[in-house]
Amino acid sequence: MKITFYGQNTLAITIGETNIIVDPFITGNELAKDKVDIMSLKADYILLTHAHQDHILDAAAIAKNTNAVIVSNYEIAMHYQAKGFEVHPMNHGGNWQFDFGNVKYVNAVHTSTFPDGSNGGQPGGFVIEGEHKNIYIAGDTALTMDMKLIPLRTKLDLAILPIGDNFTMGIDDAITASDFVECDKVLGVHYDTFGYIEIDHTEAKRKFYDANKDLMLLEIGASIEL
Ligand code: NI
Ligand code: MN
């Protein structure tokens, strides 16, 4: 499994021959827009955690270019189906065995209104079990006790957690989230994109290190292999 970070909560995940884009927000991100050409992104599936602009902005353009299937909660899936896109609706607690692996849509504590004010259902995250590696994409969320449910079903190899504070968990709560999901290897996302969520990278990494955990912060366009 290869995971590439494209800023905010945007990820490209390759599992075997399958390409997955998560929460595409590139053309609106000052930190990413000149570094990534959305028309060059390959996608068989686009996973959307919730309907906020900083998670869906480029979803329609990428789906149009790639014919990717949009996977999200029921309301978001219906929003895109009405625009003619192929979708796979899910809802909280549900699993589906895709060709690349199992996906579960899990709880997040946040909101999920589309930029135009229409209903984006309830926000979520994804647990992906694929190619003998398991990851948790928390999406935008507060620290929540529901995270303790995840390791009852899945032994995680990586937790992808928001760390920018203000709109989501900050560093200290992300460290506790890492305890709750029983995964000490964390990829930090949802930081530095706007003034409200700028973080001190050195301080963030030191806090994780002091908790005997590993916080990875990737440059935009950089990848890790699991
Ligand atoms: Ni959000
Ligand atoms: Mn967000």
Short mmCIF file of C-alpha atoms and ligand atoms in Angstrom, two decimals:
data_model
loop_
_atom_site.label_atom_id
_atom_site.label_comp_id
_atom_site.label_asym_id
_atom_site.label_seq_id
_atom_site.Cartn_x
_atom_site.Cartn_y
_atom_site.Cartn_z
CA MET A 1 0.00 0.00 0.00
CA LYS A 2 1.35 3.39 -1.05
CA ILE A 3 -0.02 6.61 0.44
CA THR A 4 0.73 10.05 -1.05
CA PHE A 5 -0.16 13.28 0.75
CA TYR A 6 -1.52 16.18 -1.33
CA GLY A 7 -2.28 18.63 1.46
CA GLN A 8 -5.15 19.13 3.95
CA ASN A 9 -6.89 15.69 4.03
CA THR A 10 -6.12 14.81 0.40
CA LEU A 11 -4.51 11.41 -0.08
CA ALA A 12 -3.78 9.15 -3.00
CA ILE A 13 -3.75 5.52 -1.93
CA THR A 14 -2.59 2.71 -4.18
CA ILE A 15 -3.58 -0.81 -3.21
CA GLY A 16 -2.44 -3.37 -5.76
CA GLU A 17 -3.68 -2.03 -9.10
CA THR A 18 -6.35 0.19 -7.58
CA ASN A 19 -6.00 3.96 -7.17
CA ILE A 20 -8.02 5.74 -4.51
CA ILE A 21 -8.24 9.48 -3.93
CA VAL A 22 -9.45 10.68 -0.54
CA ASP A 23 -11.01 14.13 0.08
CA PRO A 24 -9.58 16.00 -2.93
CA PHE A 25 -8.93 19.67 -2.11
CA ILE A 26 -6.07 20.83 -4.28
CA THR A 27 -7.07 23.71 -6.56
CA GLY A 28 -8.28 25.69 -3.55
CA ASN A 29 -5.22 24.98 -1.42
CA GLU A 30 -2.55 27.68 -1.70
CA LEU A 31 0.02 25.15 -0.46
CA ALA A 32 -0.81 22.52 -3.10
CA LYS A 33 -2.30 24.08 -6.21
CA ASP A 34 0.94 24.68 -8.12
CA LYS A 35 2.47 21.37 -7.03
CA VAL A 36 -0.27 18.98 -8.10
CA ASP A 37 -2.17 18.76 -11.40
CA ILE A 38 -5.53 17.23 -10.58
CA MET A 39 -5.87 16.03 -14.18
CA SER A 40 -2.80 13.82 -13.67
CA LEU A 41 -4.35 12.00 -10.69
CA LYS A 42 -5.49 8.44 -11.29
CA ALA A 43 -8.61 7.33 -9.49
CA ASP A 44 -10.77 4.23 -9.55
CA TYR A 45 -12.50 5.40 -6.39
CA ILE A 46 -12.87 8.75 -4.63
CA LEU A 47 -13.59 8.47 -0.89
CA LEU A 48 -15.20 11.51 0.73
CA THR A 49 -15.30 11.73 4.53
CA HIS A 50 -17.77 14.64 4.60
CA ALA A 51 -19.14 17.47 2.48
CA HIS A 52 -17.05 20.46 3.56
CA GLN A 53 -15.32 22.35 0.77
CA ASP A 54 -11.82 21.52 1.99
CA HIS A 55 -12.67 17.83 1.38
CA ILE A 56 -14.73 17.79 -1.81
CA LEU A 57 -13.67 20.78 -3.92
CA ASP A 58 -12.01 18.77 -6.72
CA ALA A 59 -14.07 15.57 -6.42
CA ALA A 60 -16.36 16.29 -9.39
CA ALA A 61 -13.49 17.32 -11.69
CA ILE A 62 -11.44 14.22 -10.84
CA ALA A 63 -14.46 11.92 -11.10
CA LYS A 64 -15.34 13.41 -14.51
CA ASN A 65 -11.75 12.92 -15.69
CA THR A 66 -11.32 9.37 -14.37
CA ASN A 67 -14.86 7.90 -14.16
CA ALA A 68 -14.04 7.05 -10.54
CA VAL A 69 -16.77 5.76 -8.25
CA ILE A 70 -17.51 8.22 -5.42
CA VAL A 71 -17.79 6.46 -2.06
CA SER A 72 -19.28 8.38 0.84
CA ASN A 73 -22.26 8.60 3.15
CA TYR A 74 -25.73 8.27 1.63
CA GLU A 75 -26.47 11.99 1.34
CA ILE A 76 -23.14 12.84 -0.30
CA ALA A 77 -23.44 9.85 -2.65
CA MET A 78 -26.93 10.95 -3.73
CA HIS A 79 -25.65 14.51 -4.29
CA TYR A 80 -23.10 13.19 -6.80
CA GLN A 81 -25.42 10.58 -8.31
CA ALA A 82 -27.87 13.41 -9.14
CA LYS A 83 -25.02 15.07 -11.07
CA GLY A 84 -24.50 11.90 -13.10
CA PHE A 85 -21.55 10.37 -11.27
CA GLU A 86 -21.22 6.72 -10.34
CA VAL A 87 -21.46 6.35 -6.58
CA HIS A 88 -21.37 3.82 -3.77
CA PRO A 89 -23.42 5.03 -0.78
CA MET A 90 -22.50 3.85 2.71
CA ASN A 91 -23.50 4.81 6.23
CA HIS A 92 -22.00 4.59 9.68
CA GLY A 93 -20.97 1.14 10.85
CA GLY A 94 -21.34 -0.40 7.42
CA ASN A 95 -18.67 -2.45 5.64
CA TRP A 96 -18.34 -3.18 1.95
CA GLN A 97 -15.89 -5.53 0.31
CA PHE A 98 -14.52 -3.61 -2.68
CA ASP A 99 -12.15 -5.18 -5.22
CA PHE A 100 -9.19 -3.60 -3.38
CA GLY A 101 -10.28 -4.53 0.17
CA ASN A 102 -12.81 -3.91 2.90
CA VAL A 103 -14.01 -0.39 3.69
CA LYS A 104 -15.95 0.57 6.81
CA TYR A 105 -17.52 4.02 7.25
CA VAL A 106 -17.03 4.98 10.88
CA ASN A 107 -18.15 7.76 13.17
CA ALA A 108 -16.67 11.22 13.29
CA VAL A 109 -17.73 14.09 15.52
CA HIS A 110 -17.91 17.10 13.21
CA THR A 111 -20.43 18.62 10.73
CA SER A 112 -21.01 17.93 7.03
CA THR A 113 -22.85 20.67 5.14
CA PHE A 114 -22.05 21.23 1.44
CA PRO A 115 -20.59 24.64 0.55
CA ASP A 116 -24.01 25.69 -0.85
CA GLY A 117 -25.69 24.83 2.47
CA SER A 118 -27.29 21.58 1.29
CA ASN A 119 -27.34 18.47 3.45
CA GLY A 120 -24.13 16.43 3.49
CA GLY A 121 -25.42 13.86 5.99
CA GLN A 122 -23.31 13.02 9.00
CA PRO A 123 -19.50 13.14 8.75
CA GLY A 124 -17.39 10.03 8.97
CA GLY A 125 -14.05 8.37 8.57
CA PHE A 126 -12.92 5.21 6.80
CA VAL A 127 -11.19 2.04 7.97
CA ILE A 128 -9.61 0.36 4.96
CA GLU A 129 -8.36 -3.22 5.14
CA GLY A 130 -6.37 -3.95 2.02
CA GLU A 131 -3.37 -5.98 0.92
CA HIS A 132 -2.58 -7.11 4.49
CA LYS A 133 -2.29 -3.49 5.64
CA ASN A 134 -5.00 -1.69 7.54
CA ILE A 135 -5.44 2.04 7.85
CA TYR A 136 -7.83 4.43 9.57
CA ILE A 137 -8.64 7.75 7.92
CA ALA A 138 -10.32 9.70 10.70
CA GLY A 139 -11.54 12.59 8.55
CA ASP A 140 -12.36 15.77 10.43
CA THR A 141 -13.26 14.78 13.95
CA ALA A 142 -12.96 15.54 17.61
CA LEU A 143 -11.43 12.95 19.86
CA THR A 144 -14.26 10.53 20.51
CA MET A 145 -14.75 7.40 22.59
CA ASP A 146 -16.08 5.69 19.44
CA MET A 147 -12.46 5.42 18.28
CA LYS A 148 -12.08 2.64 20.87
CA LEU A 149 -14.40 0.49 18.73
CA ILE A 150 -11.99 0.42 15.81
CA PRO A 151 -9.35 -1.93 17.28
CA LEU A 152 -12.10 -4.36 18.35
CA ARG A 153 -12.41 -5.22 14.65
CA THR A 154 -9.20 -4.10 12.95
CA LYS A 155 -5.53 -4.14 13.90
CA LEU A 156 -4.28 -0.91 12.34
CA ASP A 157 -0.92 -0.37 10.66
CA LEU A 158 -1.43 3.40 10.30
CA ALA A 159 -3.79 6.02 11.70
CA ILE A 160 -4.30 9.15 9.58
CA LEU A 161 -5.43 11.78 12.05
CA PRO A 162 -6.22 15.50 11.89
CA ILE A 163 -3.85 17.47 14.12
CA GLY A 164 -4.47 21.13 13.24
CA ASP A 165 -6.87 21.95 16.11
CA ASN A 166 -9.63 24.61 15.95
CA PHE A 167 -11.87 22.62 13.51
CA THR A 168 -10.69 19.14 14.61
CA MET A 169 -8.52 17.44 17.18
CA GLY A 170 -5.23 19.08 18.01
CA ILE A 171 -1.97 17.35 18.86
CA ASP A 172 -2.76 16.31 22.44
CA ASP A 173 -6.12 14.80 21.51
CA ALA A 174 -4.57 13.10 18.47
CA ILE A 175 -2.09 11.39 20.80
CA THR A 176 -5.01 10.10 22.86
CA ALA A 177 -6.81 9.08 19.66
CA SER A 178 -3.74 7.05 18.74
CA ASP A 179 -4.10 5.26 22.10
CA PHE A 180 -7.83 4.68 21.50
CA VAL A 181 -7.29 3.13 18.05
CA GLU A 182 -4.23 1.21 19.33
CA CYS A 183 -1.90 2.43 16.61
CA ASP A 184 1.30 4.31 17.44
CA LYS A 185 2.13 5.11 13.83
CA VAL A 186 0.32 8.30 12.82
CA LEU A 187 0.23 10.36 9.64
CA GLY A 188 -0.81 13.89 10.54
CA VAL A 189 -3.21 15.75 8.23
CA HIS A 190 -5.46 18.85 8.30
CA TYR A 191 -2.82 21.35 9.40
CA ASP A 192 -1.15 24.53 8.02
CA THR A 193 -3.67 25.02 5.18
CA PHE A 194 -5.31 28.04 6.82
CA GLY A 195 -4.26 30.38 9.60
CA TYR A 196 -6.58 28.70 12.10
CA ILE A 197 -4.78 25.37 11.79
CA GLU A 198 -1.10 26.27 11.56
CA ILE A 199 1.04 24.09 13.81
CA ASP A 200 4.61 23.95 15.09
CA HIS A 201 5.96 20.81 13.39
CA THR A 202 8.89 20.33 15.78
CA GLU A 203 6.68 20.65 18.85
CA ALA A 204 4.07 18.29 17.37
CA LYS A 205 6.65 15.61 16.59
CA ARG A 206 8.29 16.02 20.01
CA LYS A 207 4.97 15.48 21.79
CA PHE A 208 4.33 12.28 19.84
CA TYR A 209 7.92 11.13 20.43
CA ASP A 210 7.55 11.76 24.17
CA ALA A 211 4.44 9.54 24.10
CA ASN A 212 6.46 6.78 22.39
CA LYS A 213 4.61 7.36 19.14
CA ASP A 214 5.65 8.23 15.62
CA LEU A 215 4.11 11.29 13.93
CA MET A 216 4.82 11.57 10.20
CA LEU A 217 4.32 14.92 8.46
CA LEU A 218 4.75 14.57 4.71
CA GLU A 219 5.66 17.28 2.22
CA ILE A 220 2.93 17.80 -0.37
CA GLY A 221 3.45 15.14 -3.02
CA ALA A 222 5.52 12.86 -0.75
CA SER A 223 4.62 9.22 -0.20
CA ILE A 224 5.03 6.43 2.29
CA GLU A 225 4.87 2.70 1.67
CA LEU A 226 3.21 0.39 4.13
NI NI B 1 -14.73 19.64 7.86
MN MN B 2 -11.77 20.07 6.98
#
